Short mmCIF file of C-alpha atoms in Angstrom, two decimals:
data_model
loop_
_atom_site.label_atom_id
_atom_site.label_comp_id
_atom_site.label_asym_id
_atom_site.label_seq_id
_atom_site.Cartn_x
_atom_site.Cartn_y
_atom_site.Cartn_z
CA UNK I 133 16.89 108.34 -129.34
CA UNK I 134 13.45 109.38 -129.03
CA UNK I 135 13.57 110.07 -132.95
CA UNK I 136 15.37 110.89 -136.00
CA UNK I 137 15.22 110.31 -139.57
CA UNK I 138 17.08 109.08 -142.69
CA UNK I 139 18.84 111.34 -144.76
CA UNK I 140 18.32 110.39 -147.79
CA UNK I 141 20.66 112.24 -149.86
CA UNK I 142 23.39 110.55 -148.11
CA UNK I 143 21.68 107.06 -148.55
CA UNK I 144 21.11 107.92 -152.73
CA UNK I 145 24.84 108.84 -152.85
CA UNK I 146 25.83 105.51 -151.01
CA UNK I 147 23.52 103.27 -153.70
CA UNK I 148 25.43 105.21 -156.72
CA UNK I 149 29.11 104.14 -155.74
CA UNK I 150 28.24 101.19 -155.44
CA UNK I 151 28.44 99.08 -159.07
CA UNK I 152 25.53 98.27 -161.37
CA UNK I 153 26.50 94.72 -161.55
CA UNK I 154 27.33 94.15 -157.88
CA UNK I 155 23.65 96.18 -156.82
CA UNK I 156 22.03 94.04 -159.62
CA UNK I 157 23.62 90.78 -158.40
CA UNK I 158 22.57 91.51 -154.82
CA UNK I 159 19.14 92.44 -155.35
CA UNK I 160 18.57 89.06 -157.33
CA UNK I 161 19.57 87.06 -154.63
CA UNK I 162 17.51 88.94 -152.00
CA UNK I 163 14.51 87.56 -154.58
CA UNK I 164 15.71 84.40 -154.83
CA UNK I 165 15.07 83.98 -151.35
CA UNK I 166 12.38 82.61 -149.20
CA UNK I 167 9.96 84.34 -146.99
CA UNK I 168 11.62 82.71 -143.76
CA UNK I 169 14.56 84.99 -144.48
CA UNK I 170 13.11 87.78 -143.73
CA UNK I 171 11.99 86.82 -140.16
CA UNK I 172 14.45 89.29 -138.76
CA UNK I 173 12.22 91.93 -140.58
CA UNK I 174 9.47 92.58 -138.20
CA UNK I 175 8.10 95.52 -140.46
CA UNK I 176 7.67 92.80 -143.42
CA UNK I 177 3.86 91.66 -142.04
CA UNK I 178 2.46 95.54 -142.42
CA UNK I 179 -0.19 96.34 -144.09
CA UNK I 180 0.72 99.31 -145.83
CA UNK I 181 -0.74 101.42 -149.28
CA UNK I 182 1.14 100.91 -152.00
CA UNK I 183 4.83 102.30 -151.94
CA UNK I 184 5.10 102.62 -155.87
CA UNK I 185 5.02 106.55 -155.43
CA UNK I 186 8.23 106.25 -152.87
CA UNK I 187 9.86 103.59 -155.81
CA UNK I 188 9.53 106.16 -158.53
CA UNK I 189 10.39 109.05 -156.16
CA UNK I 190 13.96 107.71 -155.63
CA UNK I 191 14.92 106.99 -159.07
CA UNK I 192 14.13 110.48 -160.10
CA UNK I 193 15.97 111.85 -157.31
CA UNK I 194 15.74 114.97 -155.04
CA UNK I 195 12.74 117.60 -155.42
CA UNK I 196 11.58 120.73 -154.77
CA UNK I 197 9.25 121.85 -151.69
CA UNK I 198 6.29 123.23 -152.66
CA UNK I 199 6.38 125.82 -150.27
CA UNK I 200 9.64 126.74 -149.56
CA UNK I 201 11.38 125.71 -152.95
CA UNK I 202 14.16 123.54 -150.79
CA UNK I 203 15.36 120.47 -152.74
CA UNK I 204 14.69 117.43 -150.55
CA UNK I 205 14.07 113.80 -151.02
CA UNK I 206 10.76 112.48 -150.63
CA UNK I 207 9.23 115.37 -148.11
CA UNK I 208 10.35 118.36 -146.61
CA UNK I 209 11.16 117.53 -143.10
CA UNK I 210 10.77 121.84 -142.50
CA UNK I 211 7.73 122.29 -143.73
CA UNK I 212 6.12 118.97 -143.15
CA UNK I 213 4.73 118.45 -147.11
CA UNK I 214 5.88 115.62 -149.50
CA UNK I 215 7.89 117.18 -152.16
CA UNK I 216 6.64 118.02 -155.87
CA UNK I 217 7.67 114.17 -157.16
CA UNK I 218 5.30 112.37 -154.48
CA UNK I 219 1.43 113.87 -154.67
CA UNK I 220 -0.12 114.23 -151.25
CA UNK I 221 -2.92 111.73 -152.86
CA UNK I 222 -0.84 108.97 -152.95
CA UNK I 223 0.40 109.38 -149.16
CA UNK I 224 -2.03 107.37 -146.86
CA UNK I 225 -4.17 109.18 -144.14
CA UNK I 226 -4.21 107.57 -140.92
CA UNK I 227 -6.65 108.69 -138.17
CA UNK I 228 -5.75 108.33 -134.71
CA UNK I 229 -8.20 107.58 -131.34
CA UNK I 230 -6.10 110.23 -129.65
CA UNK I 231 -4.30 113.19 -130.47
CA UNK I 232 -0.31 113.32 -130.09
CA UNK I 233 1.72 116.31 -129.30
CA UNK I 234 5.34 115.92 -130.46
CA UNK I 235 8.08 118.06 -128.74
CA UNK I 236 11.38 118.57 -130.26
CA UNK I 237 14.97 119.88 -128.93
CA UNK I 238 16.03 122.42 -130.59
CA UNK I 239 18.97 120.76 -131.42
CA UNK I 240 17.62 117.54 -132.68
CA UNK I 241 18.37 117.89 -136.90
CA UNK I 242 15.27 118.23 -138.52
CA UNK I 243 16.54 116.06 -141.28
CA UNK I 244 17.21 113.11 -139.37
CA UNK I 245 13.52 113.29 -137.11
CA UNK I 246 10.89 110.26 -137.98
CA UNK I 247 8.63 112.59 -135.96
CA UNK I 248 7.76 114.57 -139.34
CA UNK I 249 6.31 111.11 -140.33
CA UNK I 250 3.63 111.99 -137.68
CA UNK I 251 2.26 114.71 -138.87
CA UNK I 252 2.32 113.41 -142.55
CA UNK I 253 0.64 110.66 -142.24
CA UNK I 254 -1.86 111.82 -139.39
CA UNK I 255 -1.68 115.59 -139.77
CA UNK I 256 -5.26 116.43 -138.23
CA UNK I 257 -3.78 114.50 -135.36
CA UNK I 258 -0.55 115.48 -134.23
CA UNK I 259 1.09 119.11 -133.74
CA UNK I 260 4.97 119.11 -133.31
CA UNK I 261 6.11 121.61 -130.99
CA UNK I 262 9.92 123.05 -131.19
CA UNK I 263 10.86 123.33 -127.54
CA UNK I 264 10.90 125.36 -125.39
CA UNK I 265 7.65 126.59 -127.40
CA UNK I 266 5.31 124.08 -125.71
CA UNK I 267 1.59 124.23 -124.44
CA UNK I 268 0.83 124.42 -120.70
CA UNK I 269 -0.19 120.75 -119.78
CA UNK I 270 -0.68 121.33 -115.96
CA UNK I 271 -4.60 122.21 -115.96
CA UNK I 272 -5.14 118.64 -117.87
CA UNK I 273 -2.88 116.06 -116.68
CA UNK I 274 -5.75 113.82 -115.83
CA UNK I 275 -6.21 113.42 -119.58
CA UNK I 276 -2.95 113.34 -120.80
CA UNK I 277 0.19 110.71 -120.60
CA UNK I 278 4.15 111.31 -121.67
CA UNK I 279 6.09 108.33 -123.29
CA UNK I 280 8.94 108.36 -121.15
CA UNK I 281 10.92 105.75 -119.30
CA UNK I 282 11.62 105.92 -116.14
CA UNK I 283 11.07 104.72 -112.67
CA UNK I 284 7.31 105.83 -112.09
CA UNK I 285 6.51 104.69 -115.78
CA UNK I 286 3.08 102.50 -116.14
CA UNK I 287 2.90 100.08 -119.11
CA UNK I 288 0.12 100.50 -121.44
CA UNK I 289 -2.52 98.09 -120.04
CA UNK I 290 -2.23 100.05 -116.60
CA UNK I 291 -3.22 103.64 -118.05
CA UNK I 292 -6.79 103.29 -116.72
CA UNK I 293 -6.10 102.78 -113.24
CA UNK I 294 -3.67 104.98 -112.91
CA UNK I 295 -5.29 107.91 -114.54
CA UNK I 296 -8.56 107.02 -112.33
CA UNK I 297 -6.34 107.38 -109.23
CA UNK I 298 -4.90 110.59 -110.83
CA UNK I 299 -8.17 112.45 -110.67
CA UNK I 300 -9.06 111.06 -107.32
CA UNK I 301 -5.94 112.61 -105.51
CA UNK I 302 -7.22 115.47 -107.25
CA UNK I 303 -4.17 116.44 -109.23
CA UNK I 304 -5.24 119.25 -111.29
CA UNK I 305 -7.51 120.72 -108.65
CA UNK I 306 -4.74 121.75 -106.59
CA UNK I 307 -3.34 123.71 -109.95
CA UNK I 308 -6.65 125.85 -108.99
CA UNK I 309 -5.41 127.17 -105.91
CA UNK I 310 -5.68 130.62 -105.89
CA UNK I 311 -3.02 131.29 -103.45
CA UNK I 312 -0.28 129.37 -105.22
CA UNK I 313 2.53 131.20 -107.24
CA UNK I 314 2.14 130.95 -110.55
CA UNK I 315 4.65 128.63 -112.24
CA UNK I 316 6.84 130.59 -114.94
CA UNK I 317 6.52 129.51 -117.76
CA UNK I 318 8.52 129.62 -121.13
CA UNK I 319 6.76 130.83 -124.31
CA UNK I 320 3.41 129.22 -123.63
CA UNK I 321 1.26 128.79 -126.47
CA UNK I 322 -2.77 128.45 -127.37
CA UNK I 323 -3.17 124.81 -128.37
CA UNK I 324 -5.51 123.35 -131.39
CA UNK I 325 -8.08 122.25 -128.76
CA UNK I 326 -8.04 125.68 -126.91
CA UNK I 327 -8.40 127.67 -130.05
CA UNK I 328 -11.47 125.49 -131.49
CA UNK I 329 -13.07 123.81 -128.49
CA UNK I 330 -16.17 122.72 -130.18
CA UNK I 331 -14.29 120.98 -133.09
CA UNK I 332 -13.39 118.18 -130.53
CA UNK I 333 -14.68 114.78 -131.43
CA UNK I 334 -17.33 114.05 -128.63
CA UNK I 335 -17.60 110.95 -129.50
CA UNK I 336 -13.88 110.27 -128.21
CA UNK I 337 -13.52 106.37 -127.43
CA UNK I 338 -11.26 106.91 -124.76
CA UNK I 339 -13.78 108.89 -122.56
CA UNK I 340 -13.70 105.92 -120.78
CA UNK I 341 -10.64 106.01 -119.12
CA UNK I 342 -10.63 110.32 -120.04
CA UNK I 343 -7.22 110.22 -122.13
CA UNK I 344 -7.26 112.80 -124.90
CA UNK I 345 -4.04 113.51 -125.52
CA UNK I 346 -0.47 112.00 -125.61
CA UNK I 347 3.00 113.79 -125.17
CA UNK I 348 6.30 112.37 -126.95
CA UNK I 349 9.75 113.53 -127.06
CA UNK I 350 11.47 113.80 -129.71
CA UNK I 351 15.38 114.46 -129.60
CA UNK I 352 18.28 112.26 -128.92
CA UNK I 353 18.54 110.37 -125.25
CA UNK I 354 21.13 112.69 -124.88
CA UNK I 355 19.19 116.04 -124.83
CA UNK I 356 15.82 114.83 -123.26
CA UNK I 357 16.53 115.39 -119.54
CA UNK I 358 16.00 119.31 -120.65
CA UNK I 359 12.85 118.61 -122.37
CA UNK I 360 11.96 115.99 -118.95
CA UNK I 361 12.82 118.22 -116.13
CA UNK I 362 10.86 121.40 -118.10
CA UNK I 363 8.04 122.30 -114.92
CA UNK I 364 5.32 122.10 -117.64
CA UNK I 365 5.42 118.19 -118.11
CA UNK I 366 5.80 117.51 -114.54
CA UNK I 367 3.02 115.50 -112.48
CA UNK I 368 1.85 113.86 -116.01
CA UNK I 369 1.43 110.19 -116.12
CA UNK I 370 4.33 108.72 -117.73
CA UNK I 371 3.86 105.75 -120.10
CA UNK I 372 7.05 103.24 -121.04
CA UNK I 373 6.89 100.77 -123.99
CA UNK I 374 9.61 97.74 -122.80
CA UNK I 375 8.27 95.47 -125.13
CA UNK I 376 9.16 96.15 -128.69
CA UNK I 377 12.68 96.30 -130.35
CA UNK I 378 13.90 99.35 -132.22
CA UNK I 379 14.48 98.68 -135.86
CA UNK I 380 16.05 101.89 -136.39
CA UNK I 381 19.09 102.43 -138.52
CA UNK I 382 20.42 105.61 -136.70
CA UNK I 383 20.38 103.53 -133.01
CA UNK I 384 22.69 104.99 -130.15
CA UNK I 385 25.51 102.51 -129.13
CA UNK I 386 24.90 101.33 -125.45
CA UNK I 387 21.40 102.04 -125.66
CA UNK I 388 18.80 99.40 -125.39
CA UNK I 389 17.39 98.03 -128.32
CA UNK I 390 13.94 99.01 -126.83
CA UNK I 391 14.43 102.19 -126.97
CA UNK I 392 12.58 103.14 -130.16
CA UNK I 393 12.46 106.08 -133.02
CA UNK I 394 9.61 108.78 -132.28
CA UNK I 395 7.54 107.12 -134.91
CA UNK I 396 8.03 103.59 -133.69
CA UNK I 397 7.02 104.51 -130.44
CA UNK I 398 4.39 106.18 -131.60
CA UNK I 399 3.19 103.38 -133.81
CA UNK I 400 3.66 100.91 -130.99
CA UNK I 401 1.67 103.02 -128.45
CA UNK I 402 -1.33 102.81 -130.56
CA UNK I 403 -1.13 99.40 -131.38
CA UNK I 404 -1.26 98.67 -127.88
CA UNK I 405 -3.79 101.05 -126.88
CA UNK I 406 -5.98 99.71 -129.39
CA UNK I 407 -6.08 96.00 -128.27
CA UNK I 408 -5.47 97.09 -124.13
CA UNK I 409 -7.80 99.85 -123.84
CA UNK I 410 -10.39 99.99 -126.67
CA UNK I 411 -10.35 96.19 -126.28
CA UNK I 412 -10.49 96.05 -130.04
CA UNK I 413 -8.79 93.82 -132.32
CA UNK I 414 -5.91 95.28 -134.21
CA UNK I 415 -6.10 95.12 -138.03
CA UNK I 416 -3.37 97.17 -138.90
CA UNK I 417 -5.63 100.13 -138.54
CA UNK I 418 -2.28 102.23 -137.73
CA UNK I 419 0.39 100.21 -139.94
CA UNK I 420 0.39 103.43 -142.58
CA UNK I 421 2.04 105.37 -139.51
CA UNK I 422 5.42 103.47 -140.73
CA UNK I 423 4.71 104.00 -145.01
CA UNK I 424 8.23 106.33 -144.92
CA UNK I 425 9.99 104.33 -142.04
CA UNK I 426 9.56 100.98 -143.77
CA UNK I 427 10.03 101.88 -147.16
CA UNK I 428 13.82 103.72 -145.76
CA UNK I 429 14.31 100.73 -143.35
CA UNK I 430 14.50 98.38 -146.87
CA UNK I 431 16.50 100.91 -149.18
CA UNK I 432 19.07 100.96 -145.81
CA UNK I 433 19.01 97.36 -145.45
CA UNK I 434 19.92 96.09 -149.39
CA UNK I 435 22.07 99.07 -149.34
CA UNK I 436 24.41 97.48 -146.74
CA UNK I 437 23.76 94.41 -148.54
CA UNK I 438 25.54 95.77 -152.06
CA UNK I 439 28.23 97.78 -150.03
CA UNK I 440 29.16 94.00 -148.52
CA UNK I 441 27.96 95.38 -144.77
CA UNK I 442 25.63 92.32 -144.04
#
């Protein structure tokens, strides 16, 4: 569960059969109680721009796209815009050290991906690619990582070294051999970078280590061993986050709770790459990243409260 989203329709329709006084009663408590009760809430501490946009959103229910006129709740998750009820300038920009490329199955519902989060909140940042339309990453895998699990994975604090000992063995230079067959690939495409090569930031603060760029997945655990086994992301330095805990409402049963939503681990990442690489303190510099996820996580959460699910 490398992703997925909250559809919100279903969640509005959930809150209305419920009872006024019941919702009314449930909500006062939930006031009524102390901060310490909400320790189980790890998104409470974020420091996020005001939500009031989101609050007035819901109560006036579903809205149209601007662009392709589909009634959704809050953005369209299609065309990657917040709908006609929530003006982009009161969504939060967040810039990011790195850029992220997001890859999606093609089976993964659109509706229920956090990964359009992304590219709301950061969109000069990150590019979501529907597989198997991906970019060729094999001439730059010295400057590029995958958040994947598995048995090679590096934690966070480790990228440096290993990317160091990446170039050494010289593992794009053998990609130069002439006299290799060239690998097939499947609908490659020109990325950002390629297209406007002097529009790159220069002043990059990860030049140190050379990372530019990373690579997430974003489809059920299910479906990524396609996406994982696909030639073009092989030999890429593979990053795993085992220290965080999914707060995710759509979580796959007999899954571990570490294994987070595309925007949690995307979130996490950067937290950590900010205080382990860029050795700066973190001042919830990326906290915006989780403005939708939050604000979904609560309306889920008292929700389940009313309903009598908690």
């Amino acid at each position: 569960q490398l992703t997925m989203s909250l559809n919100s329709s279903t969640l509005l329709n959930e809150e209305n059969t419920q009872g006024a006084k019941r919702k009314t009663e449930c909500l006062e408590s939930l006031e009524l109680q102390p901060p310490s009760s909400f320790q189980d809430n790890p998104l409470q501490q974020l420091q996020l721009a005001s939500q009031e946009v989101l609050e007035k959103a819901k109560k006036s229910g579903r809205s149209k796209c601007p662009r392709c006129n589909s009634s959704r709740m809050f953005y369209c998750y299609t065309c990657f815009v917040p709908v006609e009820t929530v003006p982009t300038k009161e969504i939060p920009t967040v810039k990011l050290p790195l850029k992220i490329d997001i890859i999606k199955h093609p089976n993964e519902t659109d509706g229920k991906s956090t990964a359009v989060h992304a590219k709301l909140l950061a969109p000069d940042d990150v590019t979501i690619y529907k597989y198997p339309c991906i970019p060729g990453y094999e001439e730059k895998r010295h400057e590029i990582a995958l958040i994947f699990p598995g048995p090679n994975s590096v934690s966070v604090k480790d990228i440096a070294f290993h990317l160091q000992k990446y170039t050494k063995k010289g593992v794009y230079a053998a990609d130069n051999d002439c006299s290799r067959e060239p690998l097939l690939k499947q609908a490659k495409i020109e990325t950002e970078e390629e297209k406007n090569p002097n529009e790159c930031n220069p002043s990059n603060r990860s030049e140190g280590i050379g990372l530019k760029k990373i690579i997430f997945i974003d489809s059920t655990w299910n479906q990524t061993n396609k996406i994982i086994t696909d030639e073009r992301l092989q030999g890429l330095l593979q990053i795993e986050l085992k220290t965080r805990k999914t707060c995710f409402w759509r979580h796959q049963k007999g899954k571990p709770d570490t294994y987070l939503s595309t925007i949690e681990a995307i979130y996490y990442f950067l937290v950590d790459y900010h205080q382990e690489i860029l050795k700066e303190s973190y001042k919830g510099q990326y906290d915006n990243l989780l403005f939708f996820f939050s604000f979904m996580y609560t309306l889920i959460k008292d929700a389940k409260c009313c309903a009598g699910k908690e």
